[in-house]
Amino acid sequence: MLFRLITVIRLSSPAIALQPAHRKETLKDLDIVVGNALAEIKAQELKEKKPNEEGLG
């Protein structure tokens, strides 16, 4: 997931530089993608953590 996130950011940089007229739209889309990726990472971490906590009880 993190690799995919880094790839999206890396590929977005040239798009922002080459299309300054669409920069705001591209940054907004990038913000959404990053937010979704971070939510997925957090959900996965919680999913992995939950079985460990259940085993302790």
Short mmCIF file of C-alpha atoms in Angstrom, two decimals:
data_model
loop_
_atom_site.label_atom_id
_atom_site.label_comp_id
_atom_site.label_asym_id
_atom_site.label_seq_id
_atom_site.Cartn_x
_atom_site.Cartn_y
_atom_site.Cartn_z
CA MET A 1 0.00 0.00 0.00
CA LEU A 2 2.73 2.45 0.92
CA PHE A 3 4.61 1.69 -2.30
CA ARG A 4 1.44 2.39 -4.30
CA LEU A 5 0.98 5.68 -2.45
CA ILE A 6 4.55 6.76 -3.17
CA THR A 7 4.12 5.81 -6.83
CA VAL A 8 0.96 7.91 -7.13
CA ILE A 9 2.70 10.91 -5.60
CA ARG A 10 5.76 10.46 -7.80
CA LEU A 11 3.64 10.22 -10.95
CA SER A 12 1.55 13.24 -9.97
CA SER A 13 4.50 15.60 -9.72
CA PRO A 14 5.17 15.80 -13.48
CA ALA A 15 1.45 16.14 -14.18
CA ILE A 16 1.29 19.13 -11.85
CA ALA A 17 4.38 20.67 -13.43
CA LEU A 18 3.25 20.09 -17.03
CA GLN A 19 -0.34 21.23 -16.55
CA PRO A 20 -0.29 24.23 -14.24
CA ALA A 21 -3.84 25.16 -15.29
CA HIS A 22 -5.07 21.91 -13.76
CA ARG A 23 -2.81 22.06 -10.71
CA LYS A 24 -5.60 22.76 -8.21
CA GLU A 25 -7.72 19.89 -9.54
CA THR A 26 -4.73 17.52 -9.57
CA LEU A 27 -3.79 18.46 -6.01
CA LYS A 28 -7.38 17.94 -4.86
CA ASP A 29 -7.44 14.49 -6.48
CA LEU A 30 -4.07 13.67 -4.95
CA ASP A 31 -5.35 14.73 -1.53
CA ILE A 32 -8.28 12.33 -1.91
CA VAL A 33 -6.01 9.47 -3.00
CA VAL A 34 -3.62 10.04 -0.11
CA GLY A 35 -6.48 10.27 2.38
CA ASN A 36 -8.00 7.03 1.11
CA ALA A 37 -4.64 5.25 1.20
CA LEU A 38 -3.99 6.39 4.76
CA ALA A 39 -7.45 5.20 5.81
CA GLU A 40 -6.74 1.79 4.25
CA ILE A 41 -3.39 1.57 6.03
CA LYS A 42 -5.00 2.46 9.37
CA ALA A 43 -7.80 -0.07 8.83
CA GLN A 44 -5.27 -2.78 8.01
CA GLU A 45 -3.22 -1.93 11.11
CA LEU A 46 -6.34 -2.12 13.30
CA LYS A 47 -7.32 -5.41 11.67
CA GLU A 48 -3.88 -6.87 12.39
CA LYS A 49 -3.87 -5.49 15.94
CA LYS A 50 -7.35 -6.75 16.90
CA PRO A 51 -6.55 -10.52 16.81
CA ASN A 52 -3.50 -9.88 18.97
CA GLU A 53 -5.61 -8.09 21.58
CA GLU A 54 -8.26 -10.85 21.55
CA GLY A 55 -5.58 -13.42 22.22
CA LEU A 56 -4.49 -11.56 25.34
CA GLY A 57 -7.96 -11.64 26.94
#
